[in-house]
Amino acid sequence: MVFVMERLTAVSDMKAWSRALLKQSRTIGFVPTMGYLHEGHLALMRRARAENDRVLVSIFVNPTQFGPSEDLNRYPRDLEGDAKKCSDVGVDALFLPEASQVYPPGFQTYVDVEEVSRPLCGASRPGHFRGVATIVLKLFNIVAPTRAYFGEKDRQQLRVIMAMAVDLDLDVEIVPCETVREADGLAMSSRNAYLSPDQRKQAVCLHQALLEAAGLFDKGERNADRYVRTMSQRIAQEPDAGVDYISLVHPETLQALTDVDDAAVAALAVKIGDTRLIDNMLFNHRSRKIQQT
Ligand code: PAF
C-alpha cells in the first residue's frame, strides 16, 4: 500500500483530523515550522515520529512575528521540497493554513509572555515573541497536540513557549530538542540560504565564539564580561560580521549575568552581511558537561 501524507489547509479540516484521533486516544506529535525545512526540522519530526502515534507538521510563514523592515517577503519557500522531506520521514499530515484564515479581518487578540520575551532577541525585534506566542497558541488550539517539538537553537522562543504553556495551563508537553549543526558547527537555519559562499565561511564564527566561551567555563571563569569580550573578539575577526548582541544569561530567566555560577547560557545574534543569525550554548557544571546547544 502506498503511504499518502495528508495536506490540510482549512482550520475546520485540521480540527476534525486531530479531534478524530483524540477520540481514539491516539497521541499527536506536532512540529510547527515556517517551512524551507532542513535537517534541524527533520530531527524534530523523527523524534515526534518515535514518540507519538501520529505526526503533524505545520508550515506557515507567520506575518505577526516579523518586524516592518524584516524579511517576511523574501523568507525562503519551497512547498513541494518540504512536502517530500516530510513524507520521507513519515509525517502523517501537513497543515498549510492560509494567512486570511489564521488572521481574519477583525483579529485583535495577542499573547504577551512578559519577562522572558524582553532580553536578547526581544530587545532587538520588538513584538517578535508576541507574534510567536500568538501563532503557537492558535496552532495548539487548532491541532490539540499531545507533544510539541522545538529546537534549542531558538532557546528564547522555547523559553517563551514553555512559560506560556505553564502560565496558561496548556495541555501539551513541550519537548526541547538539541540544535543540529553543519559539519563545521554552523547551526542549521532556513536563513543560512541567504549567505553567499564567502559569508557562509564567515558564519562559522558564531559557533567558534561559543566554543571559546565553553573553554572559559571549563576553566572556571566567573566573570561574565570576560566571556562577552572573548566572544566579541572572535566575531570581530570576520569582515562582514556585525554584532546585534552577545550575552551571558541565566538558563531559565534569560536575564544577563554578571557572575557565572553553576550554569549559564552564552547567546549571540550576529549579522553576516544582511543576514541575521542566532546561536547559543548551555554550560552546566551540575550535569558535568557542556551541552552544545
Ligand atoms: O521557529 C519557527 O519556525 C517559528 O517561530 C514558529 C515556532 C513555527 C512560529 O511561527
Short mmCIF file of C-alpha atoms and ligand atoms in Angstrom, two decimals:
data_model
loop_
_atom_site.label_atom_id
_atom_site.label_comp_id
_atom_site.label_asym_id
_atom_site.label_seq_id
_atom_site.Cartn_x
_atom_site.Cartn_y
_atom_site.Cartn_z
CA MET A 1 0.00 0.00 0.00
CA VAL A 2 1.33 3.45 -0.91
CA PHE A 3 1.50 5.86 2.04
CA VAL A 4 -0.08 9.21 1.23
CA MET A 5 0.60 12.14 3.53
CA GLU A 6 -2.49 14.29 4.00
CA ARG A 7 -2.47 18.01 3.26
CA LEU A 8 -4.92 20.15 5.19
CA THR A 9 -5.47 23.86 4.66
CA ALA A 10 -8.82 24.66 6.30
CA VAL A 11 -8.79 25.16 10.07
CA SER A 12 -12.03 23.16 10.30
CA ASP A 13 -10.45 20.17 8.47
CA MET A 14 -7.41 20.34 10.70
CA LYS A 15 -9.59 20.32 13.82
CA ALA A 16 -11.66 17.39 12.51
CA TRP A 17 -8.43 15.39 11.79
CA SER A 18 -7.00 15.89 15.27
CA ARG A 19 -10.29 15.50 17.17
CA ALA A 20 -10.97 12.16 15.44
CA LEU A 21 -7.55 10.90 16.58
CA LEU A 22 -8.00 12.17 20.12
CA LYS A 23 -11.35 10.32 20.32
CA GLN A 24 -9.45 7.13 19.60
CA SER A 25 -6.91 8.08 22.34
CA ARG A 26 -4.12 8.46 19.76
CA THR A 27 -1.19 10.75 20.60
CA ILE A 28 -0.27 13.58 18.23
CA GLY A 29 3.31 14.87 17.91
CA PHE A 30 3.36 18.37 16.44
CA VAL A 31 6.22 20.22 14.73
CA PRO A 32 5.30 23.84 13.91
CA THR A 33 7.54 25.36 11.22
CA MET A 34 7.76 28.22 8.75
CA GLY A 35 8.97 25.82 6.05
CA TYR A 36 12.16 25.70 3.97
CA LEU A 37 12.90 22.62 6.01
CA HIS A 38 16.41 21.47 6.92
CA GLU A 39 17.95 18.66 8.99
CA GLY A 40 17.14 20.54 12.21
CA HIS A 41 13.41 20.37 11.41
CA LEU A 42 13.71 16.76 10.27
CA ALA A 43 15.32 15.82 13.60
CA LEU A 44 12.26 17.25 15.39
CA MET A 45 9.98 15.23 13.11
CA ARG A 46 11.93 12.00 13.65
CA ARG A 47 11.70 12.47 17.40
CA ALA A 48 7.97 13.18 17.12
CA ARG A 49 7.64 10.06 14.94
CA ALA A 50 9.35 7.93 17.61
CA GLU A 51 7.24 9.26 20.48
CA ASN A 52 3.70 9.56 19.06
CA ASP A 53 1.02 7.65 17.16
CA ARG A 54 0.66 10.42 14.57
CA VAL A 55 2.93 13.27 13.44
CA LEU A 56 1.69 16.58 12.15
CA VAL A 57 3.83 19.38 10.69
CA SER A 58 2.55 22.89 10.06
CA ILE A 59 4.10 25.23 7.52
CA PHE A 60 3.07 28.84 7.95
CA VAL A 61 5.23 31.93 7.49
CA ASN A 62 3.71 33.90 10.32
CA PRO A 63 3.49 37.62 9.46
CA THR A 64 2.96 38.80 13.05
CA GLN A 65 6.45 37.72 14.15
CA PHE A 66 8.23 39.82 11.50
CA GLY A 67 9.03 43.49 12.04
CA PRO A 68 8.25 46.03 9.26
CA SER A 69 11.86 46.06 8.00
CA GLU A 70 12.41 42.30 8.30
CA ASP A 71 12.49 39.50 5.72
CA LEU A 72 8.81 38.38 5.59
CA ASN A 73 8.52 38.92 1.83
CA ARG A 74 11.78 37.24 0.92
CA TYR A 75 11.55 34.42 3.50
CA PRO A 76 12.60 31.30 1.55
CA ARG A 77 9.80 28.96 0.44
CA ASP A 78 9.80 25.50 -1.16
CA LEU A 79 6.48 23.80 -0.51
CA GLU A 80 6.95 20.76 -2.77
CA GLY A 81 10.51 20.14 -1.50
CA ASP A 82 9.25 20.45 2.09
CA ALA A 83 6.34 18.06 1.46
CA LYS A 84 8.73 15.44 0.06
CA LYS A 85 11.03 15.74 3.09
CA CYS A 86 8.08 15.38 5.48
CA SER A 87 6.72 12.38 3.64
CA ASP A 88 10.19 10.74 3.65
CA VAL A 89 10.44 10.94 7.46
CA GLY A 90 6.94 9.51 7.90
CA VAL A 91 4.89 12.61 8.72
CA ASP A 92 1.17 11.77 8.63
CA ALA A 93 -0.22 15.17 7.74
CA LEU A 94 0.81 18.70 6.75
CA PHE A 95 -1.17 21.70 7.92
CA LEU A 96 -0.83 24.59 5.46
CA PRO A 97 -3.17 27.31 6.62
CA GLU A 98 -3.88 30.49 4.68
CA ALA A 99 -2.96 33.78 6.38
CA SER A 100 -6.52 35.02 5.74
CA GLN A 101 -7.90 32.15 7.86
CA VAL A 102 -5.33 32.48 10.61
CA TYR A 103 -5.70 36.26 10.88
CA PRO A 104 -9.18 37.10 9.54
CA PRO A 105 -10.38 40.71 9.42
CA GLY A 106 -11.08 41.90 12.97
CA PHE A 107 -8.37 39.72 14.55
CA GLN A 108 -7.27 41.52 17.73
CA THR A 109 -6.11 39.04 20.37
CA TYR A 110 -2.40 38.57 21.13
CA VAL A 111 -0.39 36.69 23.73
CA ASP A 112 2.35 38.57 25.60
CA VAL A 113 4.77 36.46 27.62
CA GLU A 114 6.34 39.31 29.53
CA GLU A 115 9.70 38.81 31.30
CA VAL A 116 11.35 36.15 29.21
CA SER A 117 10.43 37.92 25.94
CA ARG A 118 12.27 41.14 26.86
CA PRO A 119 16.04 40.49 26.64
CA LEU A 120 18.17 39.22 23.71
CA CYS A 121 16.08 38.93 20.50
CA GLY A 122 13.11 40.55 22.26
CA ALA A 123 15.13 43.75 22.66
CA SER A 124 16.23 43.91 19.02
CA ARG A 125 12.99 42.55 17.49
CA PRO A 126 10.14 44.32 19.31
CA GLY A 127 6.88 42.37 19.02
CA HIS A 128 8.58 39.25 17.67
CA PHE A 129 7.77 36.96 20.60
CA ARG A 130 4.24 38.34 20.85
CA GLY A 131 3.75 37.13 17.28
CA VAL A 132 5.39 33.77 18.03
CA ALA A 133 3.37 33.13 21.21
CA THR A 134 0.14 34.12 19.48
CA ILE A 135 0.59 31.83 16.48
CA VAL A 136 1.84 28.93 18.60
CA LEU A 137 -1.14 29.18 20.94
CA LYS A 138 -3.51 29.36 17.96
CA LEU A 139 -1.86 26.32 16.38
CA PHE A 140 -2.06 24.43 19.68
CA ASN A 141 -5.77 25.21 19.90
CA ILE A 142 -6.39 24.05 16.34
CA VAL A 143 -4.16 20.96 16.43
CA ALA A 144 -4.61 19.89 20.09
CA PRO A 145 -1.22 18.13 20.11
CA THR A 146 -0.08 15.74 22.83
CA ARG A 147 3.52 16.90 22.42
CA ALA A 148 5.12 19.79 20.51
CA TYR A 149 8.76 19.86 19.44
CA PHE A 150 11.03 22.94 19.38
CA GLY A 151 14.75 23.34 18.70
CA GLU A 152 17.12 24.73 21.30
CA LYS A 153 18.78 26.89 18.65
CA ASP A 154 15.83 29.22 19.28
CA ARG A 155 16.26 28.94 23.02
CA GLN A 156 14.43 32.16 23.83
CA GLN A 157 11.46 31.07 21.71
CA LEU A 158 11.50 27.76 23.58
CA ARG A 159 11.52 29.55 26.96
CA VAL A 160 8.67 31.83 25.85
CA ILE A 161 6.56 28.85 24.76
CA MET A 162 7.36 26.91 27.93
CA ALA A 163 6.34 29.89 30.09
CA MET A 164 3.14 30.30 28.10
CA ALA A 165 2.31 26.59 28.48
CA VAL A 166 2.75 26.79 32.25
CA ASP A 167 1.05 30.16 32.75
CA LEU A 168 -1.98 29.31 30.60
CA ASP A 169 -2.29 25.67 31.80
CA LEU A 170 -1.89 24.29 28.30
CA ASP A 171 -2.41 20.59 27.95
CA VAL A 172 0.62 19.95 25.76
CA GLU A 173 4.09 18.68 26.57
CA ILE A 174 6.78 20.98 25.18
CA VAL A 175 9.77 18.89 24.06
CA PRO A 176 13.11 20.72 23.65
CA CYS A 177 15.44 19.22 21.03
CA GLU A 178 19.19 19.75 20.59
CA THR A 179 20.49 22.11 17.94
CA VAL A 180 21.53 20.38 14.72
CA ARG A 181 24.72 21.72 13.19
CA GLU A 182 26.51 21.62 9.85
CA ALA A 183 29.84 19.74 9.79
CA ASP A 184 31.75 22.97 10.56
CA GLY A 185 29.47 23.82 13.52
CA LEU A 186 27.12 26.39 11.95
CA ALA A 187 23.65 25.91 13.46
CA MET A 188 21.13 24.85 10.84
CA SER A 189 18.69 27.62 9.92
CA SER A 190 16.47 28.38 6.94
CA ARG A 191 18.17 31.80 6.83
CA ASN A 192 21.58 30.20 6.06
CA ALA A 193 20.25 30.06 2.48
CA TYR A 194 20.74 33.86 2.23
CA LEU A 195 24.53 33.61 2.75
CA SER A 196 26.96 33.95 -0.17
CA PRO A 197 29.75 31.30 -0.24
CA ASP A 198 32.15 33.75 1.39
CA GLN A 199 29.62 34.78 4.07
CA ARG A 200 28.85 31.11 4.70
CA LYS A 201 32.55 30.62 5.64
CA GLN A 202 32.47 33.64 7.93
CA ALA A 203 29.24 32.46 9.62
CA VAL A 204 31.08 29.71 11.46
CA CYS A 205 32.36 32.45 13.79
CA LEU A 206 29.15 32.22 15.87
CA HIS A 207 29.81 28.61 16.84
CA GLN A 208 33.52 29.24 17.29
CA ALA A 209 32.81 32.14 19.64
CA LEU A 210 30.56 29.84 21.67
CA LEU A 211 33.27 27.18 21.81
CA GLU A 212 35.73 29.78 23.12
CA ALA A 213 33.20 30.71 25.81
CA ALA A 214 32.83 26.98 26.63
CA GLY A 215 36.62 26.86 27.12
CA LEU A 216 36.39 29.69 29.68
CA PHE A 217 33.58 27.91 31.51
CA ASP A 218 35.65 24.71 31.64
CA LYS A 219 38.47 26.68 33.27
CA GLY A 220 36.07 28.03 35.91
CA GLU A 221 35.89 31.65 34.67
CA ARG A 222 33.26 33.52 36.71
CA ASN A 223 33.31 36.99 35.21
CA ALA A 224 30.55 37.32 32.58
CA ASP A 225 32.27 40.30 30.92
CA ARG A 226 35.27 38.15 30.08
CA TYR A 227 33.02 35.72 28.18
CA VAL A 228 31.43 38.56 26.26
CA ARG A 229 34.81 40.10 25.44
CA THR A 230 36.23 36.77 24.24
CA MET A 231 33.22 36.08 22.01
CA SER A 232 33.25 39.65 20.65
CA GLN A 233 36.92 39.33 19.71
CA ARG A 234 36.22 36.17 17.72
CA ILE A 235 33.29 37.75 15.87
CA ALA A 236 35.34 40.88 15.11
CA GLN A 237 37.76 38.79 13.05
CA GLU A 238 35.16 38.43 10.26
CA PRO A 239 34.90 41.41 7.88
CA ASP A 240 31.14 41.07 7.22
CA ALA A 241 30.08 40.35 10.82
CA GLY A 242 28.15 42.92 12.87
CA VAL A 243 27.09 42.16 16.42
CA ASP A 244 23.45 42.59 17.43
CA TYR A 245 24.02 41.15 20.92
CA ILE A 246 26.44 38.90 22.75
CA SER A 247 25.36 37.98 26.24
CA LEU A 248 25.74 35.56 29.10
CA VAL A 249 22.36 34.81 30.64
CA HIS A 250 20.59 32.68 33.20
CA PRO A 251 19.38 29.46 31.51
CA GLU A 252 15.77 29.87 32.64
CA THR A 253 15.08 33.56 33.12
CA LEU A 254 17.44 34.64 30.32
CA GLN A 255 18.40 37.68 32.41
CA ALA A 256 22.00 38.87 31.90
CA LEU A 257 24.51 37.53 34.41
CA THR A 258 27.42 39.41 35.93
CA ASP A 259 28.86 36.38 37.73
CA VAL A 260 28.81 32.87 36.36
CA ASP A 261 27.99 30.12 38.81
CA ASP A 262 26.79 26.57 38.10
CA ALA A 263 25.04 27.17 34.81
CA ALA A 264 24.77 29.82 32.11
CA VAL A 265 23.77 30.25 28.50
CA ALA A 266 26.01 32.13 26.09
CA ALA A 267 23.78 33.65 23.41
CA LEU A 268 24.53 35.78 20.39
CA ALA A 269 22.91 37.36 17.37
CA VAL A 270 25.24 38.45 14.59
CA LYS A 271 24.56 39.88 11.17
CA ILE A 272 26.72 38.43 8.42
CA GLY A 273 26.15 40.97 5.66
CA ASP A 274 22.35 41.40 5.71
CA THR A 275 21.62 38.03 7.27
CA ARG A 276 20.92 37.93 10.99
CA LEU A 277 21.95 34.63 12.59
CA ILE A 278 21.48 33.47 16.18
CA ASP A 279 23.06 30.71 18.23
CA ASN A 280 23.56 29.77 21.87
CA MET A 281 25.20 27.21 24.12
CA LEU A 282 24.25 25.97 27.57
CA PHE A 283 27.07 25.48 30.09
CA ASN A 284 26.24 23.42 33.13
CA HIS A 285 28.66 22.27 35.85
CA ARG A 286 25.95 20.26 37.59
CA SER A 287 25.48 17.89 34.68
CA ARG A 288 29.32 17.96 34.34
CA LYS A 289 29.14 18.53 30.65
CA ILE A 290 28.88 21.32 28.18
CA GLN A 291 25.73 20.90 26.17
CA GLN A 292 26.43 22.23 22.73
CA THR A 293 23.01 23.60 22.02
O1 PAF B 1 10.54 28.57 14.88
C1 PAF B 1 9.73 28.85 13.96
O2 PAF B 1 9.88 28.38 12.82
C2 PAF B 1 8.57 29.76 14.22
O3 PAF B 1 8.91 30.77 15.11
C3 PAF B 1 7.30 29.01 14.71
C4 PAF B 1 7.53 28.34 16.05
C5 PAF B 1 6.89 27.98 13.69
C6 PAF B 1 6.15 30.02 14.90
O4 PAF B 1 5.86 30.66 13.70
#
